[in-house]
XYZ file of C-alpha atoms in Angstrom:
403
model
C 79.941 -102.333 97.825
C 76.526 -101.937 100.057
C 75.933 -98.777 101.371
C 74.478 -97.748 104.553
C 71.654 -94.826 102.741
C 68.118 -94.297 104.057
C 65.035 -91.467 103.414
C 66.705 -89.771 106.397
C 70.361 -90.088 105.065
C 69.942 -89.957 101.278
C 73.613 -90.027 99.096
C 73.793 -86.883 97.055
C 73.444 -87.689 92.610
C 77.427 -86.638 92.504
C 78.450 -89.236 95.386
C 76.885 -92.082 93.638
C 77.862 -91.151 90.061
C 81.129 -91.487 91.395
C 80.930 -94.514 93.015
C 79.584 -96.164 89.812
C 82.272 -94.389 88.525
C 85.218 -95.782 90.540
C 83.711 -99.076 90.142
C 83.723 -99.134 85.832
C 86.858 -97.740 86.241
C 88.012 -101.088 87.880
C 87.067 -102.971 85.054
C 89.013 -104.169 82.233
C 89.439 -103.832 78.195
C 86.567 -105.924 76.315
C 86.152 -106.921 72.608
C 82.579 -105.937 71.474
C 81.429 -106.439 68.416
C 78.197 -104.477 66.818
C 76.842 -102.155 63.890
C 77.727 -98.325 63.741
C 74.472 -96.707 63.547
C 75.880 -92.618 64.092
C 79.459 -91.516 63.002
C 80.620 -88.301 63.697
C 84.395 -86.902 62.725
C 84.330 -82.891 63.680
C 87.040 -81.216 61.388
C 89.786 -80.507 63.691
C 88.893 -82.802 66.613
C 90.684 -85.401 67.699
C 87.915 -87.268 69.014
C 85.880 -89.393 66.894
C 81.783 -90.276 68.210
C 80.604 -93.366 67.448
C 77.067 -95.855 68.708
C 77.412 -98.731 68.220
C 74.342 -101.288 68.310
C 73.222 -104.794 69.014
C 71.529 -105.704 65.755
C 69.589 -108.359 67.182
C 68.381 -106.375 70.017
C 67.279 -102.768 70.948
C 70.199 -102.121 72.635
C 73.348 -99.065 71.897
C 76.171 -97.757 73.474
C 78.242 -94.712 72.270
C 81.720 -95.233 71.722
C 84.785 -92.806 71.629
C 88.397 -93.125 70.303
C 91.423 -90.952 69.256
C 91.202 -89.706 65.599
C 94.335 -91.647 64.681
C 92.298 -95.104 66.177
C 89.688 -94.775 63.367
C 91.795 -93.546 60.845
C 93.540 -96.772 60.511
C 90.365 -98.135 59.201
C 88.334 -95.197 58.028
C 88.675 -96.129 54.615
C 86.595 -99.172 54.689
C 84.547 -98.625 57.816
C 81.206 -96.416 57.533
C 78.174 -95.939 58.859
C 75.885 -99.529 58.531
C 79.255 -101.537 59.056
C 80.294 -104.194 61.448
C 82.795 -104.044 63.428
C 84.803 -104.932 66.600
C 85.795 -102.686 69.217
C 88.604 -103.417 71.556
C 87.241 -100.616 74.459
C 87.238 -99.871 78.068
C 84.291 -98.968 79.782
C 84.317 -95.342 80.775
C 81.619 -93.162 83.301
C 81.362 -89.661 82.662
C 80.091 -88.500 86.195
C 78.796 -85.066 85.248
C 75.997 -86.611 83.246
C 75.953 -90.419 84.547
C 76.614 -91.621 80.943
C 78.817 -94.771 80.476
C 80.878 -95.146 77.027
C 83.795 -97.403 76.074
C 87.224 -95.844 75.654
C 88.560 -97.686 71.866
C 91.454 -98.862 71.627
C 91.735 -100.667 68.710
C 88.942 -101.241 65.823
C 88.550 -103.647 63.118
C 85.960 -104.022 60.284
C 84.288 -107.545 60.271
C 85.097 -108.961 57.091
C 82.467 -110.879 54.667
C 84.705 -114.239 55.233
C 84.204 -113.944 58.871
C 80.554 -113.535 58.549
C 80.216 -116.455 55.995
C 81.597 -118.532 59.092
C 80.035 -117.143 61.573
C 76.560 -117.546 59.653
C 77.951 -121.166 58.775
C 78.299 -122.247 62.416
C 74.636 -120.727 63.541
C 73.133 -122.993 60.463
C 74.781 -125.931 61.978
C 73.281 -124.990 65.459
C 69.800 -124.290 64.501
C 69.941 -127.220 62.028
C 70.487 -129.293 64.856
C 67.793 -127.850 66.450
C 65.796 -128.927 63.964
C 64.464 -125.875 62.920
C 65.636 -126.567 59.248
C 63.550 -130.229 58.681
C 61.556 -130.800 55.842
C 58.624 -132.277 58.230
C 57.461 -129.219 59.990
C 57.692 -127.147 57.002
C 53.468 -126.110 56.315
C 52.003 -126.462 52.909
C 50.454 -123.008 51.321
C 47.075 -123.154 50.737
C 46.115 -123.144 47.401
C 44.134 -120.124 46.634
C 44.914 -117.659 49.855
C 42.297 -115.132 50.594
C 44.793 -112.449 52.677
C 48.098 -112.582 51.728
C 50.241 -110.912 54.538
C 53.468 -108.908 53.205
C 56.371 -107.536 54.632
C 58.762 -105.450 52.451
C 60.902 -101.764 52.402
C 58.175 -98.610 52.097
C 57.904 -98.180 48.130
C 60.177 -101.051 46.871
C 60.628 -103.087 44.219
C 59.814 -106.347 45.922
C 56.584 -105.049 46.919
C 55.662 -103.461 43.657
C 56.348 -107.128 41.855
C 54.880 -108.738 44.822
C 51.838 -107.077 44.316
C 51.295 -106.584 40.577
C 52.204 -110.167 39.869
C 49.985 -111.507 42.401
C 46.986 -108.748 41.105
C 47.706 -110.003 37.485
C 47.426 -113.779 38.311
C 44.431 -112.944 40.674
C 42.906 -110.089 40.945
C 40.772 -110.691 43.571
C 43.546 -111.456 46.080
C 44.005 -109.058 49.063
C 47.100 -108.185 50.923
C 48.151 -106.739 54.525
C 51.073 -105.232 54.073
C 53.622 -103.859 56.911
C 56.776 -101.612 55.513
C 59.968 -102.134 57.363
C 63.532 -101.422 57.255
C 65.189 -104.393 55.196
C 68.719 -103.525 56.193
C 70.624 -101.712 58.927
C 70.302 -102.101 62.433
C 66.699 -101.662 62.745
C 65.697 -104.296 60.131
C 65.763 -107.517 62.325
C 63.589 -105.942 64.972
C 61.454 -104.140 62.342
C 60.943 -107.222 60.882
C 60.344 -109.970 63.350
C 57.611 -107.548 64.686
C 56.167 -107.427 61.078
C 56.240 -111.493 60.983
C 54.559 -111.448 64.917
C 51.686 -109.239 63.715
C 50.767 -110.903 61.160
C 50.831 -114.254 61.984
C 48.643 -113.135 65.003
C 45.887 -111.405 62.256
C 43.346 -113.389 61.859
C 42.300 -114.325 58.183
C 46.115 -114.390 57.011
C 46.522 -117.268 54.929
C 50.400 -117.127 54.007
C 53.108 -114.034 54.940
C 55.679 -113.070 52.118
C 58.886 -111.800 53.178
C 60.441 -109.792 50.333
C 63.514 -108.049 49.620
C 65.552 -107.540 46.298
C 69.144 -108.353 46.296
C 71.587 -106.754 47.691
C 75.409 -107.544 49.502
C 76.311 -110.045 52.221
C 76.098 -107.412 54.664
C 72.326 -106.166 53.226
C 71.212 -109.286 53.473
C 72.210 -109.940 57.409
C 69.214 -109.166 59.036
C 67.243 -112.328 57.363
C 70.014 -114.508 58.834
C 69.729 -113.432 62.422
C 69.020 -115.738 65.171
C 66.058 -113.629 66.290
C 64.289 -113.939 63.018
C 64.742 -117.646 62.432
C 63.211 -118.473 65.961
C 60.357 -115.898 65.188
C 58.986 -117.404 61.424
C 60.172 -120.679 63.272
C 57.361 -120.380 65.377
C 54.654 -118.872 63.449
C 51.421 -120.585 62.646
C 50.807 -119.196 59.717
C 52.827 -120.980 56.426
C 55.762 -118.534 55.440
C 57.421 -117.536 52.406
C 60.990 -116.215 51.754
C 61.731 -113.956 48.813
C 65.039 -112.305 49.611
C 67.466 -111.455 47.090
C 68.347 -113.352 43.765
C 68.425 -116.677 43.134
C 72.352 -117.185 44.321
C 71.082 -115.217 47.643
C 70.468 -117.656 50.830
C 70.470 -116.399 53.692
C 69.135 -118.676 56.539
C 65.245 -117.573 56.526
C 65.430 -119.438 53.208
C 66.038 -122.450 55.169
C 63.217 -121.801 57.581
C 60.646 -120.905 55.574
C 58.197 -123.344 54.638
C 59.086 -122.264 51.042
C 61.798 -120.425 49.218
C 61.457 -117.817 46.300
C 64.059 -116.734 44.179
C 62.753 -113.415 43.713
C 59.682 -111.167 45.191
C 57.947 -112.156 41.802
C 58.751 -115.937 41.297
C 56.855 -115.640 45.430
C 53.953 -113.777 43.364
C 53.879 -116.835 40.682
C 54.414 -119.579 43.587
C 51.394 -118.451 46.002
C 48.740 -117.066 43.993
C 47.413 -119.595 41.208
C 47.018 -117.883 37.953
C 43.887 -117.654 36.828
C 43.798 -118.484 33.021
C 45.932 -121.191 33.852
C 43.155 -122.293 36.610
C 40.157 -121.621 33.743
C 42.728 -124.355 31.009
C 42.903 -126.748 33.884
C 39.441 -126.343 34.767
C 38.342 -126.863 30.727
C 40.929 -129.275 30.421
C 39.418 -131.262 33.176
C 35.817 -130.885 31.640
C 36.682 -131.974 28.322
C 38.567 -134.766 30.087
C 35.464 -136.166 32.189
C 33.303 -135.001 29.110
C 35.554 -137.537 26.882
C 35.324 -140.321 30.056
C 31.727 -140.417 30.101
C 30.810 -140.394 26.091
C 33.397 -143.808 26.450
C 31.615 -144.800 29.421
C 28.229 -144.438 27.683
C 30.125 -145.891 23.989
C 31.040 -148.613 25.826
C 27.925 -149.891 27.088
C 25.948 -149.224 24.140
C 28.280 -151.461 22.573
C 27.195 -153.889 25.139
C 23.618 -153.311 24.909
C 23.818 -153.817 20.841
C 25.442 -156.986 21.307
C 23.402 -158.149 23.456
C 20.489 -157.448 21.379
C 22.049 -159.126 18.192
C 22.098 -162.442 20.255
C 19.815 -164.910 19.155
C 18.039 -165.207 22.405
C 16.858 -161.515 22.412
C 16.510 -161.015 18.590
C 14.019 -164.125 18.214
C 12.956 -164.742 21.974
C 10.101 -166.997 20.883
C 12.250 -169.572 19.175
C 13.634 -170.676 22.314
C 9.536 -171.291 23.579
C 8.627 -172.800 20.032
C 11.879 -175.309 20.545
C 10.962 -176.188 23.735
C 7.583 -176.319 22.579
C 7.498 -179.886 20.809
C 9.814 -181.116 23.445
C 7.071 -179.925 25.856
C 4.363 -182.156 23.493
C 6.503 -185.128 22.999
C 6.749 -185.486 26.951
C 3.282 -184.670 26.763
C 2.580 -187.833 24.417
C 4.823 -189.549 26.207
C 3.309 -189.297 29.298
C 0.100 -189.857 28.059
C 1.019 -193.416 26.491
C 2.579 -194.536 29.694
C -0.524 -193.089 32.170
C -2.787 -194.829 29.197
C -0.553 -198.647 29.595
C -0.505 -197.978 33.225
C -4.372 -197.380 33.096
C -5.135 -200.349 30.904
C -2.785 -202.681 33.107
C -4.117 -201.397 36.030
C -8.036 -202.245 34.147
C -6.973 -205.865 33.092
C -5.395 -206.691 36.468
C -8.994 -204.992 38.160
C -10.527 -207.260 35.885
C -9.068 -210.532 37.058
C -9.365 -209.945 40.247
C -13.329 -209.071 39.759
C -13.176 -212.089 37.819
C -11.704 -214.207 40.916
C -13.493 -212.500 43.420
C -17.125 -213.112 41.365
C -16.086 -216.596 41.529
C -15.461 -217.082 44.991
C -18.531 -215.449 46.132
C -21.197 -217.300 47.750
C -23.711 -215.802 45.469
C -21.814 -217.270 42.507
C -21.971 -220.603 44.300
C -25.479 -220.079 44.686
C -26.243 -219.466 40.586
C -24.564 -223.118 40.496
C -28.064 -224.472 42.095
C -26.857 -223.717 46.265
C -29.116 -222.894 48.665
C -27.660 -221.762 52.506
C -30.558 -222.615 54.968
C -30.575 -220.750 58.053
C -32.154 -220.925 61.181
C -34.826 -218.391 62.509
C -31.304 -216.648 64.563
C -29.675 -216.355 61.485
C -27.090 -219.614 62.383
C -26.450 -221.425 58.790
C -27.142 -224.829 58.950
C -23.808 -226.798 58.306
C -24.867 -229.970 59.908
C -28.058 -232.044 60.906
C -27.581 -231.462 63.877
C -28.130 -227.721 63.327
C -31.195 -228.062 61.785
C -33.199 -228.590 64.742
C -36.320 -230.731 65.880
C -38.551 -232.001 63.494
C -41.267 -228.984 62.941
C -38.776 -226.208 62.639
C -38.913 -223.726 59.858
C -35.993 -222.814 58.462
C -35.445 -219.919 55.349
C -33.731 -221.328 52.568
C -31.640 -218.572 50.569
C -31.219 -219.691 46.612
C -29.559 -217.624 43.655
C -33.192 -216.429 43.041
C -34.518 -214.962 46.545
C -35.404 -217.423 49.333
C -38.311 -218.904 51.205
C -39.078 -221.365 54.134
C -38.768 -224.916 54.625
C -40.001 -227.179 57.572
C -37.686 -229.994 59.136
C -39.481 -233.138 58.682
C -38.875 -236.310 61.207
């Protein structure tokens, strides 16, 4: 309900505790369900003390029931446990503190858990949180490996020595949380958020040894999964024993069985690295030695061919097929030169003996007239008186036309 308050007309602290008071007082019984964190039975009281916490978030409320309420299940409930409150919400005005009245109390049982831890698989499976595709490969020789483990444990003592004995140059960040109880998922995620923002991290390790259902519940909470989800850098679960999954397994981009089979799986070992390294010598050693085998094989044989052993004998057999077309070639130029002379000779011979001066060795003369006309006719000789130049086989000389 508003109220009608200013600087000037201010509601005294007792007025408004007890409206907030007469307000939770109007609500109803609710079923909570959380981890106790603080347990306190005083001999003689009938009062038992209880917080109870979110253990996904930083969140606590105290709780308060009759002795012979938690008695019921005192046996099996302690502090660390789960369980499920059937309370009212109370205000205690004197100190403006709000509690919840129980009722009724009941342990959550492992079975219970399984499911519940069943069903949020399913859901962030759908989500696809859980697929093989986004999962990161680790590099192969990480520089920083980040770390996050229980102060002084045995998963970071393997961690660590098995990594240092595979490589001793590797270097770690490490960040100590709680790795069970109600500050381990918060603890935790922050651990994963750190790192992952650090720059030069090459892979994070998440390590825990083994330990119950309920130990292990804090690497299958909802707030973790969506945190290594997320990260940029590739991460590595190592939580529990080999039968141990809880759901960071599944998120991970790789599982370990143990804190020391994640030693073995992200650091390389190093004599194994120096083998591989010789065996790969020796192999490309053995490679080239065939390679070079194998050609000087193929140089030899080509070298005990004929053709290169005795190179000449291929220009000494072409030799006296070069002189016989020599030869050859010679005797036809030589008929084609004598045919060619005889024919040159007949024609000289025809041509000498159609030639005027031939005609003229025969006892010819050709007269011609002083303009060099030959006389064919009488006619052409002219008047009586004219000298004419007679041309014989012997020279010539002038003759005078008589009447």
């Amino acid at each position: 309900m508003a109220l009608q308050t200013s600087a000037e007309a201010p509601l005294p602290v007792g007025e408004v505790s007890r409206l907030i008071g007469g307000w939770i007082d109007r609500l109803g019984a609710v079923w909570v369900e959380g981890q106790i964190t603080q347990l306190s039975r005083r001999p003689g009281a009938g009062v038992v003390f209880l917080t109870l916490r979110d253990p996904s978030r930083d969140v606590s409320v105290g709780v308060t029931c009759f002795r012979q309420v938690f008695d019921r299940i005192a046996d099996v409930v302690t502090e660390g446990a789960r369980v499920v409150v059937l309370a009212k919400p109370e205000w205690y005005a004197p100190r403006g503190q709000l509690s919840l009245r129980a009722t009724e109390i009941r342990p959550v049982g492992v079975g219970e858990l399984l499911v519940r831890l069943e069903q949020l698989r399913k859901s962030l499976a759908s989500e696809g949180l859980f697929a093989l595709d986004r999962k990161k490969p680790l590099p192969f020789l990480p520089q920083l490996i980040g770390l996050v483990c229980g102060r002084a444990s045995a998963a970071e003592r393997d961690v660590l020595e098995n990594a240092r004995r595979r490589w001793p140059a590797v270097r770690f960040e490490v960040r100590n949380t709680a790795v069970q109880g109600v500050n381990a998922v918060n603890q935790v995620v922050q651990a994963v958020k750190e790192l992952d923002d650090l720059p030069g991290v090459d892979v994070i390790i998440v390590a825990r040894g083994g330990g119950s259902v309920e130990d292990l519940l804090p690497f299958s909470d909802e707030q973790l999964i969506r945190t290594v989800a997320a990260c940029r850098t590739p991460v590595v679960s190592a939580i529990g024993h080999e039968p141990d999954s809880p759901l960071l397994d599944l998120v991970a981009d790789l599982r370990a069985s143990t804190p020391t089979d994640a030693a073995k799986k992200v650091v390389p070992d190093v004599g194994e690295e120096l083998d591989r390294v010789r065996q790969l010598r020796d192999r490309a050693l053995r490679c080239v030695r065939g390679l070079l085998e194998r050609e000087e094989r193929g140089l030899a044989y080509a070298l005990a061919r004929p053709s290169m052993e005795h190179p000449q004998r291929m220009v000494d057999e072409r030799a006296s097929e070069i002189d016989a077309l020599v030869g050859r070639s010679r005797r036809v130029l030589g008929h084609l030169l004598d045919r060619a002379d005889s024919e040159l000779a007949h024609t000289r011979a025809r041509v000498v003996a159609l030639s005027p001066a031939a005609t003229l060795e025969r006892g010819y003369a050709v007269l011609q007239r002083a303009d060099g006309h030959v006389v064919r006719t009488p006619e052409d000789a002219g008047p009586a008186g004219d000298v004419l130049r007679a041309r014989v086989s012997g020279g010539e000389f002038a003759v005078r036309v008589a009447e």
